[in-house]
């Protein structure tokens, strides 16, 4: 039985017998082929899969990092944790902190966190502090607080976060039998791209894969500091999860790009929303807008795709996190009355010739 990623990848992680494992049995998420998207790329024998990390216990990849960060915090005797978040980190920190019997404090940019994520943080009993600023400002604040007070920071500056997140790369290799040729991933603070690369390198060095992937990171056009090589003071995008103007792991991200011969590109909100709908309507996979940046990005650089390669796109979060964007992208049809005429319904459904 799967008992969480620390249990499964124990020998690859900085844990010992002294580490109390705090887990919600995260990880082991599916790698799903997306044949229609593969065919839309119009390249011969190109196969695309999505690593659907929205199926983790709190609905995002953050659970991978949080099982490690909270287990280590517990081992070190912490009683409270803190993070800044665009939403998903706060949901995961809140859930794992409660699982460990700790308090969680989360700072979020007021008005820019998707509804489901806020609901989660509140439901898991975190103390939610909404600031009149963006994620970057919230992060500076929590860094100062964690330096000054006895509270453990669980943003991706915490090295255990990346250790946990690297297991997603292990799973991809275990599922495919090798590393893919390309990995496409949305980028905000650039922790996850750094963690994936750590995982791919570690597995490669252990002889678990025959190659390393090229790593392609995608930022939203209104929040693309790495792409433009300069911080963005007022980041804006529909993909609020990656609405970040000054990523903490910037230098790591550049190192990954160079080592893997990959690239960073910006995708517009329109490209993101198109990919978001395409995934749901053509493949039956509902992710949140930020996650769709990996698919949007793949289409953005489709001219560069060589024939015959295998590509994995990371879907970082579940679509249910962000009901507002989902509702805005479709329209329900109102049928008159509580028991409308069957013929009227059939007509609305286009069943009557
Ligand atoms: N996708 C989703 C759904 C996210 O929530 C995030 C980051 C990213 C991608 C980008 O990952 O920062 O490692 O490059 N969310 C953070 C949060 C910032 O607070 O939940 P990254």
mmCIF file of C-alpha atoms and ligand atoms in Angstrom:
data_model
loop_
_atom_site.group_PDB
_atom_site.id
_atom_site.type_symbol
_atom_site.label_atom_id
_atom_site.label_comp_id
_atom_site.label_asym_id
_atom_site.label_seq_id
_atom_site.Cartn_x
_atom_site.Cartn_y
_atom_site.Cartn_z
ATOM 1 C CA UNK A 1 0.000 0.000 0.000
ATOM 2 C CA UNK A 2 1.232 3.505 -0.853
ATOM 3 C CA UNK A 3 2.040 5.317 2.393
ATOM 4 C CA UNK A 4 3.279 8.643 1.121
ATOM 5 C CA UNK A 5 6.399 9.780 -0.648
ATOM 6 C CA UNK A 6 8.765 9.847 2.340
ATOM 7 C CA UNK A 7 8.010 6.208 3.000
ATOM 8 C CA UNK A 8 8.408 5.309 -0.674
ATOM 9 C CA UNK A 9 11.585 7.313 -1.395
ATOM 10 C CA UNK A 10 13.039 7.092 2.101
ATOM 11 C CA UNK A 11 16.615 6.372 0.976
ATOM 12 C CA UNK A 12 16.635 9.421 -1.291
ATOM 13 C CA UNK A 13 15.514 11.909 1.342
ATOM 14 C CA UNK A 14 17.203 13.573 4.346
ATOM 15 C CA UNK A 15 15.195 11.657 6.949
ATOM 16 C CA UNK A 16 16.280 9.358 9.765
ATOM 17 C CA UNK A 17 14.613 7.189 12.386
ATOM 18 C CA UNK A 18 14.384 10.344 14.484
ATOM 19 C CA UNK A 19 12.126 12.023 11.905
ATOM 20 C CA UNK A 20 8.427 11.793 12.751
ATOM 21 C CA UNK A 21 6.832 11.326 9.347
ATOM 22 C CA UNK A 22 3.911 13.678 8.904
ATOM 23 C CA UNK A 23 1.990 12.453 5.887
ATOM 24 C CA UNK A 24 -1.388 12.490 4.179
ATOM 25 C CA UNK A 25 -0.177 9.771 1.779
ATOM 26 C CA UNK A 26 0.726 12.361 -0.873
ATOM 27 C CA UNK A 27 2.524 11.568 -4.126
ATOM 28 C CA UNK A 28 2.029 8.643 -6.505
ATOM 29 C CA UNK A 29 0.013 10.892 -8.820
ATOM 30 C CA UNK A 30 -0.816 9.677 -12.321
ATOM 31 C CA UNK A 31 1.153 10.378 -15.466
ATOM 32 C CA UNK A 32 -1.634 10.622 -18.025
ATOM 33 C CA UNK A 33 -1.192 10.533 -21.814
ATOM 34 C CA UNK A 34 -2.917 13.399 -23.652
ATOM 35 C CA UNK A 35 -3.245 12.084 -27.220
ATOM 36 C CA UNK A 36 -5.372 14.929 -28.601
ATOM 37 C CA UNK A 37 -2.950 17.540 -27.399
ATOM 38 C CA UNK A 38 -0.113 15.467 -28.841
ATOM 39 C CA UNK A 39 -1.848 15.379 -32.225
ATOM 40 C CA UNK A 40 -2.643 19.129 -32.203
ATOM 41 C CA UNK A 41 1.082 19.809 -32.023
ATOM 42 C CA UNK A 42 1.249 18.421 -35.549
ATOM 43 C CA UNK A 43 4.590 16.654 -35.092
ATOM 44 C CA UNK A 44 5.388 13.104 -36.016
ATOM 45 C CA UNK A 45 5.492 10.631 -33.128
ATOM 46 C CA UNK A 46 5.538 13.223 -30.407
ATOM 47 C CA UNK A 47 3.941 11.912 -27.245
ATOM 48 C CA UNK A 48 2.791 14.175 -24.458
ATOM 49 C CA UNK A 49 1.881 13.173 -20.917
ATOM 50 C CA UNK A 50 0.699 15.286 -18.008
ATOM 51 C CA UNK A 51 1.926 14.715 -14.470
ATOM 52 C CA UNK A 52 -1.316 15.478 -12.684
ATOM 53 C CA UNK A 53 -0.136 16.695 -9.298
ATOM 54 C CA UNK A 54 -3.523 18.282 -8.673
ATOM 55 C CA UNK A 55 -4.503 14.867 -7.317
ATOM 56 C CA UNK A 56 -2.456 15.288 -4.155
ATOM 57 C CA UNK A 57 -4.318 15.450 -0.810
ATOM 58 C CA UNK A 58 -4.728 19.233 -0.791
ATOM 59 C CA UNK A 59 -4.910 19.430 -4.569
ATOM 60 C CA UNK A 60 -1.429 20.625 -5.501
ATOM 61 C CA UNK A 61 2.250 19.646 -5.740
ATOM 62 C CA UNK A 62 2.903 21.636 -2.567
ATOM 63 C CA UNK A 63 1.974 18.558 -0.526
ATOM 64 C CA UNK A 64 5.198 16.914 -1.678
ATOM 65 C CA UNK A 65 7.263 19.695 -0.170
ATOM 66 C CA UNK A 66 5.098 20.096 2.875
ATOM 67 C CA UNK A 67 5.278 16.475 4.067
ATOM 68 C CA UNK A 68 9.062 16.946 4.235
ATOM 69 C CA UNK A 69 9.113 20.493 5.627
ATOM 70 C CA UNK A 70 6.606 19.734 8.374
ATOM 71 C CA UNK A 71 8.187 16.392 9.287
ATOM 72 C CA UNK A 72 11.576 18.097 9.692
ATOM 73 C CA UNK A 73 10.043 21.031 11.581
ATOM 74 C CA UNK A 74 8.418 18.541 13.948
ATOM 75 C CA UNK A 75 11.716 16.698 14.353
ATOM 76 C CA UNK A 76 13.369 19.983 15.306
ATOM 77 C CA UNK A 77 10.684 20.708 17.895
ATOM 78 C CA UNK A 78 8.798 23.478 16.093
ATOM 79 C CA UNK A 79 5.288 24.244 17.283
ATOM 80 C CA UNK A 80 4.304 26.758 14.602
ATOM 81 C CA UNK A 81 5.006 27.376 10.920
ATOM 82 C CA UNK A 82 4.565 30.383 8.673
ATOM 83 C CA UNK A 83 4.477 31.032 4.937
ATOM 84 C CA UNK A 84 3.570 33.605 2.340
ATOM 85 C CA UNK A 85 1.426 32.216 -0.420
ATOM 86 C CA UNK A 86 -0.529 32.755 -3.587
ATOM 87 C CA UNK A 87 -2.803 30.047 -2.164
ATOM 88 C CA UNK A 88 -1.573 26.518 -2.640
ATOM 89 C CA UNK A 89 1.334 26.681 -0.209
ATOM 90 C CA UNK A 90 -1.018 28.052 2.431
ATOM 91 C CA UNK A 91 -3.494 25.209 1.937
ATOM 92 C CA UNK A 92 -0.752 22.584 2.168
ATOM 93 C CA UNK A 93 1.027 24.243 5.109
ATOM 94 C CA UNK A 94 -2.274 24.504 6.981
ATOM 95 C CA UNK A 95 -3.218 20.865 6.392
ATOM 96 C CA UNK A 96 0.177 19.371 7.271
ATOM 97 C CA UNK A 97 0.656 21.650 10.267
ATOM 98 C CA UNK A 98 -2.666 20.484 11.694
ATOM 99 C CA UNK A 99 -1.753 16.897 10.931
ATOM 100 C CA UNK A 100 1.368 17.458 13.050
ATOM 101 C CA UNK A 101 -0.500 19.304 15.794
ATOM 102 C CA UNK A 102 1.182 22.615 14.970
ATOM 103 C CA UNK A 103 -0.136 26.082 14.350
ATOM 104 C CA UNK A 104 0.008 27.558 10.856
ATOM 105 C CA UNK A 105 0.148 31.254 9.989
ATOM 106 C CA UNK A 106 -0.274 32.255 6.364
ATOM 107 C CA UNK A 107 0.161 35.633 4.693
ATOM 108 C CA UNK A 108 -1.699 36.073 1.445
ATOM 109 C CA UNK A 109 -2.168 38.926 -1.029
ATOM 110 C CA UNK A 110 -5.693 40.121 -0.308
ATOM 111 C CA UNK A 111 -8.050 39.597 -3.242
ATOM 112 C CA UNK A 112 -5.608 37.529 -5.310
ATOM 113 C CA UNK A 113 -6.028 34.031 -3.927
ATOM 114 C CA UNK A 114 -8.402 31.618 -5.670
ATOM 115 C CA UNK A 115 -11.510 30.856 -3.646
ATOM 116 C CA UNK A 116 -10.903 27.142 -3.106
ATOM 117 C CA UNK A 117 -7.418 27.750 -1.714
ATOM 118 C CA UNK A 118 -8.633 30.338 0.762
ATOM 119 C CA UNK A 119 -11.455 28.006 1.808
ATOM 120 C CA UNK A 120 -8.893 25.267 2.443
ATOM 121 C CA UNK A 121 -6.575 27.388 4.584
ATOM 122 C CA UNK A 122 -9.513 28.538 6.698
ATOM 123 C CA UNK A 123 -10.995 25.062 6.965
ATOM 124 C CA UNK A 124 -7.689 23.512 8.041
ATOM 125 C CA UNK A 125 -7.572 26.057 10.844
ATOM 126 C CA UNK A 126 -4.699 28.273 9.753
ATOM 127 C CA UNK A 127 -4.532 31.848 10.929
ATOM 128 C CA UNK A 128 -4.933 33.687 7.643
ATOM 129 C CA UNK A 129 -3.514 37.207 7.404
ATOM 130 C CA UNK A 130 -4.424 39.028 4.193
ATOM 131 C CA UNK A 131 -2.096 41.905 3.306
ATOM 132 C CA UNK A 132 -2.644 44.824 0.948
ATOM 133 C CA UNK A 133 0.338 43.810 -1.098
ATOM 134 C CA UNK A 134 1.507 41.117 -3.471
ATOM 135 C CA UNK A 135 3.201 37.766 -2.867
ATOM 136 C CA UNK A 136 6.728 39.179 -3.020
ATOM 137 C CA UNK A 137 5.913 41.664 -0.260
ATOM 138 C CA UNK A 138 4.235 38.956 1.830
ATOM 139 C CA UNK A 139 7.334 36.790 1.474
ATOM 140 C CA UNK A 140 9.684 39.553 2.715
ATOM 141 C CA UNK A 141 7.450 39.954 5.741
ATOM 142 C CA UNK A 142 7.409 36.275 6.665
ATOM 143 C CA UNK A 143 11.165 36.002 6.186
ATOM 144 C CA UNK A 144 11.648 38.781 8.720
ATOM 145 C CA UNK A 145 9.186 37.222 11.144
ATOM 146 C CA UNK A 146 10.832 33.796 10.918
ATOM 147 C CA UNK A 147 14.235 35.345 11.625
ATOM 148 C CA UNK A 148 12.998 37.195 14.645
ATOM 149 C CA UNK A 149 10.543 34.768 16.239
ATOM 150 C CA UNK A 150 10.472 31.030 17.013
ATOM 151 C CA UNK A 151 8.472 30.027 13.978
ATOM 152 C CA UNK A 152 9.544 27.845 11.055
ATOM 153 C CA UNK A 153 9.384 29.216 7.513
ATOM 154 C CA UNK A 154 7.888 26.707 5.076
ATOM 155 C CA UNK A 155 8.212 28.598 1.804
ATOM 156 C CA UNK A 156 10.540 27.091 -0.772
ATOM 157 C CA UNK A 157 13.497 28.825 0.919
ATOM 158 C CA UNK A 158 13.147 25.942 3.357
ATOM 159 C CA UNK A 159 15.468 23.336 1.810
ATOM 160 C CA UNK A 160 13.257 20.411 2.834
ATOM 161 C CA UNK A 161 10.493 21.711 0.591
ATOM 162 C CA UNK A 162 12.570 21.127 -2.532
ATOM 163 C CA UNK A 163 13.734 17.748 -1.224
ATOM 164 C CA UNK A 164 10.116 16.612 -1.045
ATOM 165 C CA UNK A 165 9.179 18.129 -4.390
ATOM 166 C CA UNK A 166 12.019 16.403 -6.232
ATOM 167 C CA UNK A 167 10.142 13.117 -5.781
ATOM 168 C CA UNK A 168 7.801 14.161 -8.599
ATOM 169 C CA UNK A 169 10.752 13.722 -10.975
ATOM 170 C CA UNK A 170 11.456 10.283 -9.481
ATOM 171 C CA UNK A 171 7.852 9.295 -10.114
ATOM 172 C CA UNK A 172 7.949 10.523 -13.710
ATOM 173 C CA UNK A 173 11.034 8.374 -14.379
ATOM 174 C CA UNK A 174 9.525 5.388 -12.572
ATOM 175 C CA UNK A 175 6.326 5.776 -14.610
ATOM 176 C CA UNK A 176 7.944 6.328 -18.020
ATOM 177 C CA UNK A 177 10.866 3.960 -17.525
ATOM 178 C CA UNK A 178 13.222 6.847 -18.340
ATOM 179 C CA UNK A 179 13.348 10.614 -18.080
ATOM 180 C CA UNK A 180 11.307 12.381 -20.791
ATOM 181 C CA UNK A 181 13.127 14.352 -23.498
ATOM 182 C CA UNK A 182 11.416 17.557 -22.422
ATOM 183 C CA UNK A 183 9.820 18.673 -19.185
ATOM 184 C CA UNK A 184 7.462 21.663 -19.345
ATOM 185 C CA UNK A 185 6.519 23.366 -16.109
ATOM 186 C CA UNK A 186 4.871 26.572 -14.879
ATOM 187 C CA UNK A 187 7.204 28.891 -12.980
ATOM 188 C CA UNK A 188 6.427 31.307 -10.180
ATOM 189 C CA UNK A 189 8.988 31.337 -7.407
ATOM 190 C CA UNK A 190 10.967 28.736 -9.420
ATOM 191 C CA UNK A 191 11.144 26.245 -6.564
ATOM 192 C CA UNK A 192 9.449 23.438 -8.439
ATOM 193 C CA UNK A 193 11.614 23.602 -11.565
ATOM 194 C CA UNK A 194 14.651 23.544 -9.270
ATOM 195 C CA UNK A 195 13.272 20.552 -7.375
ATOM 196 C CA UNK A 196 12.435 18.587 -10.535
ATOM 197 C CA UNK A 197 15.946 19.113 -11.821
ATOM 198 C CA UNK A 198 17.413 17.933 -8.493
ATOM 199 C CA UNK A 199 15.273 14.803 -8.760
ATOM 200 C CA UNK A 200 16.179 14.073 -12.385
ATOM 201 C CA UNK A 201 19.908 14.542 -11.664
ATOM 202 C CA UNK A 202 19.841 12.373 -8.558
ATOM 203 C CA UNK A 203 18.015 9.551 -10.349
ATOM 204 C CA UNK A 204 20.319 9.820 -13.364
ATOM 205 C CA UNK A 205 23.400 9.600 -11.148
ATOM 206 C CA UNK A 206 21.966 6.478 -9.516
ATOM 207 C CA UNK A 207 21.518 4.898 -12.928
ATOM 208 C CA UNK A 208 17.715 5.007 -12.704
ATOM 209 C CA UNK A 209 17.400 6.842 -16.035
ATOM 210 C CA UNK A 210 19.451 6.911 -19.214
ATOM 211 C CA UNK A 211 19.142 10.627 -19.848
ATOM 212 C CA UNK A 212 18.288 14.030 -18.430
ATOM 213 C CA UNK A 213 15.429 16.108 -19.834
ATOM 214 C CA UNK A 214 15.604 19.597 -21.266
ATOM 215 C CA UNK A 215 13.727 21.805 -18.834
ATOM 216 C CA UNK A 216 11.295 24.436 -20.147
ATOM 217 C CA UNK A 217 9.802 26.897 -17.672
ATOM 218 C CA UNK A 218 6.790 29.069 -18.443
ATOM 219 C CA UNK A 219 5.845 32.306 -16.754
ATOM 220 C CA UNK A 220 2.708 34.383 -17.248
ATOM 221 C CA UNK A 221 3.417 37.337 -19.540
ATOM 222 C CA UNK A 222 2.437 39.846 -16.833
ATOM 223 C CA UNK A 223 4.689 38.161 -14.292
ATOM 224 C CA UNK A 224 7.746 37.053 -16.236
ATOM 225 C CA UNK A 225 10.834 38.363 -14.414
ATOM 226 C CA UNK A 226 13.085 35.455 -15.389
ATOM 227 C CA UNK A 227 12.140 35.690 -19.061
ATOM 228 C CA UNK A 228 12.844 39.430 -19.168
ATOM 229 C CA UNK A 229 15.757 39.276 -16.751
ATOM 230 C CA UNK A 230 14.324 41.889 -14.435
ATOM 231 C CA UNK A 231 12.023 41.906 -11.412
ATOM 232 C CA UNK A 232 8.394 42.877 -11.992
ATOM 233 C CA UNK A 233 7.105 45.340 -9.392
ATOM 234 C CA UNK A 234 3.417 44.892 -10.161
ATOM 235 C CA UNK A 235 2.933 41.356 -11.484
ATOM 236 C CA UNK A 236 -0.480 40.682 -13.032
ATOM 237 C CA UNK A 237 -2.032 37.532 -14.448
ATOM 238 C CA UNK A 238 -5.225 35.524 -14.404
ATOM 239 C CA UNK A 239 -3.052 32.652 -13.115
ATOM 240 C CA UNK A 240 -2.830 34.051 -9.578
ATOM 241 C CA UNK A 241 -0.748 31.081 -8.371
ATOM 242 C CA UNK A 242 2.215 32.372 -10.390
ATOM 243 C CA UNK A 243 1.610 36.093 -9.892
ATOM 244 C CA UNK A 244 5.170 36.615 -8.672
ATOM 245 C CA UNK A 245 7.586 39.372 -9.654
ATOM 246 C CA UNK A 246 10.800 38.484 -7.848
ATOM 247 C CA UNK A 247 11.306 34.720 -7.548
ATOM 248 C CA UNK A 248 13.359 33.428 -4.643
ATOM 249 C CA UNK A 249 14.881 30.614 -6.691
ATOM 250 C CA UNK A 250 15.775 32.825 -9.648
ATOM 251 C CA UNK A 251 19.472 31.891 -9.709
ATOM 252 C CA UNK A 252 18.650 28.198 -9.361
ATOM 253 C CA UNK A 253 16.252 28.506 -12.272
ATOM 254 C CA UNK A 254 18.949 30.014 -14.496
ATOM 255 C CA UNK A 255 21.322 27.231 -13.483
ATOM 256 C CA UNK A 256 18.707 24.630 -14.447
ATOM 257 C CA UNK A 257 18.148 26.299 -17.802
ATOM 258 C CA UNK A 258 21.868 26.278 -18.565
ATOM 259 C CA UNK A 259 22.581 22.765 -17.316
ATOM 260 C CA UNK A 260 19.620 21.241 -19.153
ATOM 261 C CA UNK A 261 19.811 23.359 -22.322
ATOM 262 C CA UNK A 262 16.258 24.416 -21.656
ATOM 263 C CA UNK A 263 14.522 27.757 -21.795
ATOM 264 C CA UNK A 264 12.156 30.220 -20.157
ATOM 265 C CA UNK A 265 9.256 31.712 -22.055
ATOM 266 C CA UNK A 266 6.279 33.945 -21.319
ATOM 267 C CA UNK A 267 2.727 32.917 -22.170
ATOM 268 C CA UNK A 268 -0.164 35.372 -22.311
ATOM 269 C CA UNK A 269 -3.283 35.016 -20.174
ATOM 270 C CA UNK A 270 -5.176 34.208 -23.364
ATOM 271 C CA UNK A 271 -2.789 31.359 -24.196
ATOM 272 C CA UNK A 272 -3.130 30.081 -20.621
ATOM 273 C CA UNK A 273 -6.938 30.148 -20.708
ATOM 274 C CA UNK A 274 -7.041 28.441 -24.100
ATOM 275 C CA UNK A 275 -4.847 25.596 -22.813
ATOM 276 C CA UNK A 276 -6.927 25.448 -19.604
ATOM 277 C CA UNK A 277 -10.100 24.865 -21.615
ATOM 278 C CA UNK A 278 -8.443 22.532 -24.094
ATOM 279 C CA UNK A 279 -7.264 20.214 -21.331
ATOM 280 C CA UNK A 280 -10.706 20.039 -19.774
ATOM 281 C CA UNK A 281 -12.740 19.803 -22.955
ATOM 282 C CA UNK A 282 -10.499 17.630 -25.094
ATOM 283 C CA UNK A 283 -8.784 15.460 -22.489
ATOM 284 C CA UNK A 284 -11.153 15.536 -19.490
ATOM 285 C CA UNK A 285 -8.479 16.975 -17.228
ATOM 286 C CA UNK A 286 -9.320 19.954 -15.039
ATOM 287 C CA UNK A 287 -6.333 21.880 -13.736
ATOM 288 C CA UNK A 288 -6.018 25.399 -12.417
ATOM 289 C CA UNK A 289 -4.992 28.228 -14.787
ATOM 290 C CA UNK A 290 -1.365 28.428 -13.571
ATOM 291 C CA UNK A 291 -0.921 24.732 -14.300
ATOM 292 C CA UNK A 292 -2.196 25.151 -17.847
ATOM 293 C CA UNK A 293 0.816 27.414 -18.480
ATOM 294 C CA UNK A 294 2.847 24.249 -19.095
ATOM 295 C CA UNK A 295 0.567 23.208 -21.975
ATOM 296 C CA UNK A 296 0.206 26.796 -23.207
ATOM 297 C CA UNK A 297 3.996 26.980 -23.207
ATOM 298 C CA UNK A 298 4.352 23.806 -25.195
ATOM 299 C CA UNK A 299 2.111 25.249 -27.926
ATOM 300 C CA UNK A 300 4.027 28.525 -27.681
ATOM 301 C CA UNK A 301 7.279 26.791 -28.656
ATOM 302 C CA UNK A 302 5.761 24.101 -30.838
ATOM 303 C CA UNK A 303 8.008 25.014 -33.775
ATOM 304 C CA UNK A 304 11.014 23.939 -31.737
ATOM 305 C CA UNK A 305 9.696 20.455 -30.964
ATOM 306 C CA UNK A 306 11.744 17.779 -32.695
ATOM 307 C CA UNK A 307 9.979 14.717 -34.097
ATOM 308 C CA UNK A 308 9.693 11.553 -32.067
ATOM 309 C CA UNK A 309 10.261 12.966 -28.591
ATOM 310 C CA UNK A 310 8.516 12.311 -25.304
ATOM 311 C CA UNK A 311 7.291 15.338 -23.358
ATOM 312 C CA UNK A 312 5.922 15.624 -19.839
ATOM 313 C CA UNK A 313 3.941 18.722 -18.833
ATOM 314 C CA UNK A 314 3.454 19.272 -15.127
ATOM 315 C CA UNK A 315 -0.069 20.103 -13.961
ATOM 316 C CA UNK A 316 0.678 21.584 -10.575
ATOM 317 C CA UNK A 317 -2.820 22.197 -9.175
ATOM 318 C CA UNK A 318 -6.405 20.990 -9.318
ATOM 319 C CA UNK A 319 -9.024 22.930 -11.288
ATOM 320 C CA UNK A 320 -11.446 22.893 -8.352
ATOM 321 C CA UNK A 321 -9.135 25.303 -6.561
ATOM 322 C CA UNK A 322 -10.311 28.154 -8.750
ATOM 323 C CA UNK A 323 -14.065 27.981 -9.401
ATOM 324 C CA UNK A 324 -14.245 31.645 -10.455
ATOM 325 C CA UNK A 325 -12.060 31.204 -13.509
ATOM 326 C CA UNK A 326 -13.842 27.994 -14.420
ATOM 327 C CA UNK A 327 -17.265 29.621 -14.227
ATOM 328 C CA UNK A 328 -16.078 32.595 -16.237
ATOM 329 C CA UNK A 329 -14.982 30.348 -19.082
ATOM 330 C CA UNK A 330 -18.288 28.563 -19.739
ATOM 331 C CA UNK A 331 -21.972 29.363 -19.837
ATOM 332 C CA UNK A 332 -24.779 27.321 -18.421
ATOM 333 C CA UNK A 333 -28.063 27.148 -20.272
ATOM 334 C CA UNK A 334 -31.164 27.976 -18.291
ATOM 335 C CA UNK A 335 -34.173 25.784 -19.099
ATOM 336 C CA UNK A 336 -37.517 27.326 -18.193
ATOM 337 C CA UNK A 337 -39.537 25.778 -15.358
ATOM 338 C CA UNK A 338 -38.782 22.974 -12.937
ATOM 339 C CA UNK A 339 -39.969 20.262 -15.315
ATOM 340 C CA UNK A 340 -39.326 21.582 -18.802
ATOM 341 C CA UNK A 341 -40.885 19.812 -21.750
ATOM 342 C CA UNK A 342 -38.720 16.881 -22.825
ATOM 343 C CA UNK A 343 -38.794 18.141 -26.396
ATOM 344 C CA UNK A 344 -37.497 21.533 -25.309
ATOM 345 C CA UNK A 345 -34.612 19.869 -23.471
ATOM 346 C CA UNK A 346 -33.896 17.618 -26.411
ATOM 347 C CA UNK A 347 -33.888 20.626 -28.710
ATOM 348 C CA UNK A 348 -31.482 22.486 -26.423
ATOM 349 C CA UNK A 349 -29.245 19.425 -26.521
ATOM 350 C CA UNK A 350 -29.347 19.432 -30.293
ATOM 351 C CA UNK A 351 -30.933 15.980 -30.413
ATOM 352 C CA UNK A 352 -33.806 17.005 -32.658
ATOM 353 C CA UNK A 353 -32.239 17.062 -36.094
HETATM 354 N N1 LIG B 1 1.569 26.131 -10.136
HETATM 355 C C1 LIG B 1 0.815 26.314 -9.043
HETATM 356 C C2 LIG B 1 -0.572 25.776 -9.046
HETATM 357 C C3 LIG B 1 1.336 26.999 -7.919
HETATM 358 O O1 LIG B 1 0.582 27.160 -6.851
HETATM 359 C C4 LIG B 1 2.653 27.502 -7.989
HETATM 360 C C5 LIG B 1 3.224 28.243 -6.867
HETATM 361 C C6 LIG B 1 3.385 27.273 -9.156
HETATM 362 C C7 LIG B 1 2.809 26.589 -10.199
HETATM 363 C C8 LIG B 1 4.773 27.750 -9.325
HETATM 364 O O2 LIG B 1 5.673 26.977 -8.583
HETATM 365 O O3 LIG B 1 6.718 28.795 -7.298
HETATM 366 O O4 LIG B 1 7.744 26.541 -7.410
HETATM 367 O O5 LIG B 1 7.742 28.041 -9.397
HETATM 368 N N2 LIG B 1 2.565 28.591 -5.854
HETATM 369 C C9 LIG B 1 3.131 29.220 -4.653
HETATM 370 C C10 LIG B 1 2.104 29.296 -3.556
HETATM 371 C C11 LIG B 1 3.835 30.489 -4.910
HETATM 372 O O6 LIG B 1 2.186 30.173 -2.699
HETATM 373 O O7 LIG B 1 1.204 28.464 -3.532
HETATM 374 P P1 LIG B 1 7.070 27.622 -8.146
#
